[in-house]
Short mmCIF file of C-alpha atoms and ligand atoms in Angstrom, two decimals:
data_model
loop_
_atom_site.label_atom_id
_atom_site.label_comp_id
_atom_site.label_asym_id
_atom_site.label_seq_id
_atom_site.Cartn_x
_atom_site.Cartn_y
_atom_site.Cartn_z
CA UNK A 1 -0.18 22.13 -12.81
CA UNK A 2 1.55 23.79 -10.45
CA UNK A 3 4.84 21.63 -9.67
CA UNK A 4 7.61 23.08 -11.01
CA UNK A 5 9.12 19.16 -11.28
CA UNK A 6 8.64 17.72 -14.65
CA UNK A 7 7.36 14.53 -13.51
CA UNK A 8 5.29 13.83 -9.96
CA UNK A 9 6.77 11.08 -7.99
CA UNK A 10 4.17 8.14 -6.78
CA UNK A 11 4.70 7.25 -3.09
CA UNK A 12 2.72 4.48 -1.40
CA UNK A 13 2.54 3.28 2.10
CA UNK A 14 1.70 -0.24 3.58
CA UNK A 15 1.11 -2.08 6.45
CA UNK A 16 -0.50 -4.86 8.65
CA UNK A 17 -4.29 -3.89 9.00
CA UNK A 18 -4.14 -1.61 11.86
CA UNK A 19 -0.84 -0.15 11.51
CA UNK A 20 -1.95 3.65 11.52
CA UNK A 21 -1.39 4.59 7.69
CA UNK A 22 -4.27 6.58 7.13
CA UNK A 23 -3.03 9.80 9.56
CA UNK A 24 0.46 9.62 8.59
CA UNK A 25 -1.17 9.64 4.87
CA UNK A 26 -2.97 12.79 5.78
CA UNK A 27 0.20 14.35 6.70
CA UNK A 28 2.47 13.29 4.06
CA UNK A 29 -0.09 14.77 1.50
CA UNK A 30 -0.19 17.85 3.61
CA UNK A 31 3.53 18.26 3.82
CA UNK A 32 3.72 17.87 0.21
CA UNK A 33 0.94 20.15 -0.63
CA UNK A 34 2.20 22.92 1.56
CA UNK A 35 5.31 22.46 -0.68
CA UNK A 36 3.49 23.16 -3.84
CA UNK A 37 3.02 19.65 -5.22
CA UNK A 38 -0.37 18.86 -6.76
CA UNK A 39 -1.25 15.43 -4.89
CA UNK A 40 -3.34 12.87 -6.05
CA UNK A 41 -4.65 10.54 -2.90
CA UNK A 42 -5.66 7.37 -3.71
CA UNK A 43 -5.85 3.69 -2.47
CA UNK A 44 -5.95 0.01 -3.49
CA UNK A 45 -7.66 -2.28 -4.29
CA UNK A 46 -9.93 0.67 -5.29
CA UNK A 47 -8.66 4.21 -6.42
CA UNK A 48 -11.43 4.38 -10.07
CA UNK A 49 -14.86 3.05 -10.06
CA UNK A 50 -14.77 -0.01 -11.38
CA UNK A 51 -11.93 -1.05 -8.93
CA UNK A 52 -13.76 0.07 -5.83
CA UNK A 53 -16.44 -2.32 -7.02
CA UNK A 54 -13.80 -4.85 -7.21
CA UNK A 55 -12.88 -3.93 -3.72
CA UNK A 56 -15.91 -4.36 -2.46
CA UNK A 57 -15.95 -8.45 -3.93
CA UNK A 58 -12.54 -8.60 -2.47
CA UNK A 59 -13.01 -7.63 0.99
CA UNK A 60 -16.58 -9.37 1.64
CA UNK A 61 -16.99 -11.66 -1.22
CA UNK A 62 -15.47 -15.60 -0.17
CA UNK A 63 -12.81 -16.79 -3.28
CA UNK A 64 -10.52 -19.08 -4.55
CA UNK A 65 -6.93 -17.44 -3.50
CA UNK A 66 -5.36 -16.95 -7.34
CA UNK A 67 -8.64 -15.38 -8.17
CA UNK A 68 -8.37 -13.04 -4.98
CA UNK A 69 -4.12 -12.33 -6.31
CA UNK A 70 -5.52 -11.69 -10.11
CA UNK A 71 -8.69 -9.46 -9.26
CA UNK A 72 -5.99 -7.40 -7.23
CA UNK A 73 -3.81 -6.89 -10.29
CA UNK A 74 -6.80 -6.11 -12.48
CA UNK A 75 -7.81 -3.68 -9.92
CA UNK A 76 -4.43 -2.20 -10.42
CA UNK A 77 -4.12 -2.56 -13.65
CA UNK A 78 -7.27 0.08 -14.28
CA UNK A 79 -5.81 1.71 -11.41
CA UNK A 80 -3.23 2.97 -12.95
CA UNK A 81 -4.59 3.23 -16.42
CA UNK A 82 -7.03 5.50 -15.30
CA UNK A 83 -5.14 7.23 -12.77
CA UNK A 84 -1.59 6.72 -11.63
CA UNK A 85 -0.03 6.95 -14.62
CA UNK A 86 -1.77 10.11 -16.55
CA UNK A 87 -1.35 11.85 -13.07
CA UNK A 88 2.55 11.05 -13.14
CA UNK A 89 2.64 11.86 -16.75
CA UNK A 90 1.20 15.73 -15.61
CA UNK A 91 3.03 16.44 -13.15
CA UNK A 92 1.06 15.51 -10.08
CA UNK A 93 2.51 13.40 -7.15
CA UNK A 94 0.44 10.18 -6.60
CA UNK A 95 -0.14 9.00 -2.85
CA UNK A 96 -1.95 5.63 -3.01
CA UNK A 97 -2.46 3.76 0.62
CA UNK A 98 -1.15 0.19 -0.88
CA UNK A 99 -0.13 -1.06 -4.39
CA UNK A 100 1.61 -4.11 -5.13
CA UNK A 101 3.39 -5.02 -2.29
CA UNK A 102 0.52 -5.37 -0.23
CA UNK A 103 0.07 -8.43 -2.68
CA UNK A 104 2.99 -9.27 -1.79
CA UNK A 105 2.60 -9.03 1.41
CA UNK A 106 -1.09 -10.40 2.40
CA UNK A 107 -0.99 -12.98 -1.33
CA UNK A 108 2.14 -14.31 -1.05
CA UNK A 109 3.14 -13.79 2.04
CA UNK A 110 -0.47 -14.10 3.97
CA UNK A 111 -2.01 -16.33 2.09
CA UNK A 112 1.21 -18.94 0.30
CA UNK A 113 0.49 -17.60 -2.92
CA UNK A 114 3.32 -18.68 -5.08
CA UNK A 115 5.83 -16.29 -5.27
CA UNK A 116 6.59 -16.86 -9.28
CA UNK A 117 3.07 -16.30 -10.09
CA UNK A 118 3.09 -13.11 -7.89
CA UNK A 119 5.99 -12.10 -10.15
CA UNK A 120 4.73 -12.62 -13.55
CA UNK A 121 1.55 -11.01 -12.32
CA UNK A 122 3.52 -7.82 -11.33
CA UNK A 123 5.85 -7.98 -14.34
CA UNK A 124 2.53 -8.40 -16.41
CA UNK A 125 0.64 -5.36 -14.90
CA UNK A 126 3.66 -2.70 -14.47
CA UNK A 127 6.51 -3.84 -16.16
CA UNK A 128 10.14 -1.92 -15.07
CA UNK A 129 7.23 0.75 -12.74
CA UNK A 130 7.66 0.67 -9.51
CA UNK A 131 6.62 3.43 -6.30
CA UNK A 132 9.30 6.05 -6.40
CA UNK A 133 9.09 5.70 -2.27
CA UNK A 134 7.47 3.25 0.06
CA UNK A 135 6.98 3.15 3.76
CA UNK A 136 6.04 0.24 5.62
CA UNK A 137 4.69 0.77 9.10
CA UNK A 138 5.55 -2.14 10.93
CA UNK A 139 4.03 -3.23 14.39
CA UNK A 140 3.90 -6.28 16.33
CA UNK A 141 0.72 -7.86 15.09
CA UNK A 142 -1.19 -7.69 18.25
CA UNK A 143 -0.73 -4.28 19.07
CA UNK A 144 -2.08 -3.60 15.64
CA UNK A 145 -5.39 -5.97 16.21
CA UNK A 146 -6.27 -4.11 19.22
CA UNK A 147 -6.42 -0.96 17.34
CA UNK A 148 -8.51 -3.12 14.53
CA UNK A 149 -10.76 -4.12 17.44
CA UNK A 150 -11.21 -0.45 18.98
CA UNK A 151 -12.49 1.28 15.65
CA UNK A 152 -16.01 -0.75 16.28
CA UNK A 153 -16.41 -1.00 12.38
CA UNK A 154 -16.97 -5.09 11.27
CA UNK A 155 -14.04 -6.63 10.48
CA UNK A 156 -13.53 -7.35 6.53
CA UNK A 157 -12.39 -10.80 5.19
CA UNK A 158 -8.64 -9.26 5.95
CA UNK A 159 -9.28 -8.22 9.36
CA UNK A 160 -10.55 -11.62 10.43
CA UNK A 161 -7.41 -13.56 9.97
CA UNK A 162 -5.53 -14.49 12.54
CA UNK A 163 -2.78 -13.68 14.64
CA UNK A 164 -0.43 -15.99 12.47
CA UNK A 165 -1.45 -14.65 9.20
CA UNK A 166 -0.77 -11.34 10.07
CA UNK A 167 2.84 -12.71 11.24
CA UNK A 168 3.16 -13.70 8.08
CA UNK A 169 2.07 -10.42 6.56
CA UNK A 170 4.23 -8.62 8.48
CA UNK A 171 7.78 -10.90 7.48
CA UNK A 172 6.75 -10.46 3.88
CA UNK A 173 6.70 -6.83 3.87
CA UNK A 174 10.17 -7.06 6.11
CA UNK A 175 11.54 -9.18 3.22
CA UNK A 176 10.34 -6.87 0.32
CA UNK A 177 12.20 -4.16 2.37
CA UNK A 178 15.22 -6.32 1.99
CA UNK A 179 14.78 -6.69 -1.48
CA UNK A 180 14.64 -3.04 -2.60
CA UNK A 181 16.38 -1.24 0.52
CA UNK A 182 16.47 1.87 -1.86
CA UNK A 183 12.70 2.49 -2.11
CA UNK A 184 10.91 0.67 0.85
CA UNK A 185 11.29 2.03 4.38
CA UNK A 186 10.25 1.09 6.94
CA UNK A 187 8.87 2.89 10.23
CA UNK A 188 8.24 1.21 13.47
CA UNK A 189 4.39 2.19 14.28
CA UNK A 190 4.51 1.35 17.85
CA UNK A 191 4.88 5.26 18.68
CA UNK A 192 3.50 8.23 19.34
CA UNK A 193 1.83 9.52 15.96
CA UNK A 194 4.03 12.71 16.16
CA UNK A 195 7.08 10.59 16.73
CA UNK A 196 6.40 8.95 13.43
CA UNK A 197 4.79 11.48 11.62
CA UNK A 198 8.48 13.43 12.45
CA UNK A 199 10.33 10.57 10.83
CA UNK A 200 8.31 9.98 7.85
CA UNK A 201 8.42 13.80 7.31
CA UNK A 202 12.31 13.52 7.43
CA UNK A 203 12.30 10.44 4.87
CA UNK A 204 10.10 12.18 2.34
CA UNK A 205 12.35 15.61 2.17
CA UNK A 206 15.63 13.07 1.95
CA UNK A 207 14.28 11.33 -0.80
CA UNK A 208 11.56 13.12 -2.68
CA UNK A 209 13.29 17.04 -2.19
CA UNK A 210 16.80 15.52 -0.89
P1 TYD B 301 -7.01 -1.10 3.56
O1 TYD B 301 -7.45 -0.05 2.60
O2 TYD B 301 -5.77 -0.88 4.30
O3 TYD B 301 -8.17 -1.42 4.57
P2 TYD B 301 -8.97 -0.42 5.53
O4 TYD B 301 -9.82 0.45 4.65
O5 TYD B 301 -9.73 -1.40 6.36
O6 TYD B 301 -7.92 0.35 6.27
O7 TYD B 301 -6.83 -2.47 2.73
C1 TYD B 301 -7.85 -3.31 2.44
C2 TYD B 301 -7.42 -4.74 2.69
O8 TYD B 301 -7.01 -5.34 1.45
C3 TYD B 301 -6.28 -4.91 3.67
O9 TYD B 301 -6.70 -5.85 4.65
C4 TYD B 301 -5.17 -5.52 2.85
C5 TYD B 301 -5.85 -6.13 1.66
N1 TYD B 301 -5.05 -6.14 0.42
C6 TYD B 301 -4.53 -7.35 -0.03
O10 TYD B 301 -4.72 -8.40 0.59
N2 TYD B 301 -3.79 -7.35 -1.19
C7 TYD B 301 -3.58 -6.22 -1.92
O11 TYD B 301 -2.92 -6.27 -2.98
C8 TYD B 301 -4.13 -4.98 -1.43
C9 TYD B 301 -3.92 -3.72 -2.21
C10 TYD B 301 -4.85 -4.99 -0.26
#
């Protein structure tokens, strides 16, 4: 362990499908590494073995919506089990590319998942644990489909949706910003990659080194 912090800090990032997270998540682990933090870089649904085989039934696998809201908590709940948590406990800074508020998000938001049961899910799973910071990269929808379209990889069950959905996607996030102003940002991603990669830099030293 070689953070001199007693505890690492657990910052996620989110995003309509499309949105650019996986560079700036490159960077930010980067920038903290150069800074001496021992980063663990992980994602959802997925991040042990057991939940990338979940992730693998949720992206390609047709289900009922509740089952599609619970098998992302359970995929979390292993998640950080296994992972988040005894990484925290050391020491090590966690960088996970979604957690819960993607739920919230595409479940709720998305798909008209019922916000209570979204609640008692999350208050079931991590109870008072939340990310210490995170940033939402928000687009206009279709700007963010093209870039979907251009990577030439099949779309997953997410992908497909439509235009509307991700509308919908993209308010909930907005409204979960709202919420907890103190620990969600969020970035406009329709600029240059340095533009935002400058920004994001600038949040992470205010808040995780401020
Ligand atoms: P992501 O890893 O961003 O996809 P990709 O590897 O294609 O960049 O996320 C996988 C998909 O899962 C994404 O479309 C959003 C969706 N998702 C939910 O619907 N709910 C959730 O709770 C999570 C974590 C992801």
């Amino acid at each position: 362990m070689s953070s001199i912090l007693a505890r690492g800090r657990f910052i996620t990032f989110e995003g309509i499908d499309g949105a650019g997270k996986s560079s700036q998540i490159a960077a930010v682990v980067e920038l903290l590494r150069a800074r001496g933090c021992d980063v663990d870089q992980t994602r959802e649904p997925g991040g042990t073995a057991l939940g990338e085989r979940l992730r693998e039934l949720l992206l390609h696998e047709p289900m009922d919506l509740e089952t599609e809201a619970m098998l992302m908590f359970a995929a979390r709940r292993e998640h950080l089990a296994a992972r988040i948590l005894p990484a925290l406990a050391a020491g090590r800074w966690v960088v996970s590319d979604r957690f819960s508020d993607a739920t919230y998000a595409y479940q709720v938001g998305g798909r008209g998942l019922d916000a209570a049961k979204f609640a008692a899910l999350e208050a079931w799973v991590h109870p008072g644990f939340q990310p210490d910071l995170t940033l939402v990269f928000d687009l206009p929808p279709e700007v963010a489909a093209a870039r979907v379209a251009n990577t030439g990889v099949s779309p997953d069950r997410f992908e497909r949706e439509q235009r509307d959905f991700f509308d919908r996607v993209r308010a909930a996030y907005l409204d979960r910003a709202r919420m907890a102003p103190q620990r969600v940002r969020v970035v406009a991603a329709d600029r240059a990659p340095e533009a935002i990669r400058a920004e994001v830099a600038a949040i992470v030293a205010e808040r995780c080194f401020g």
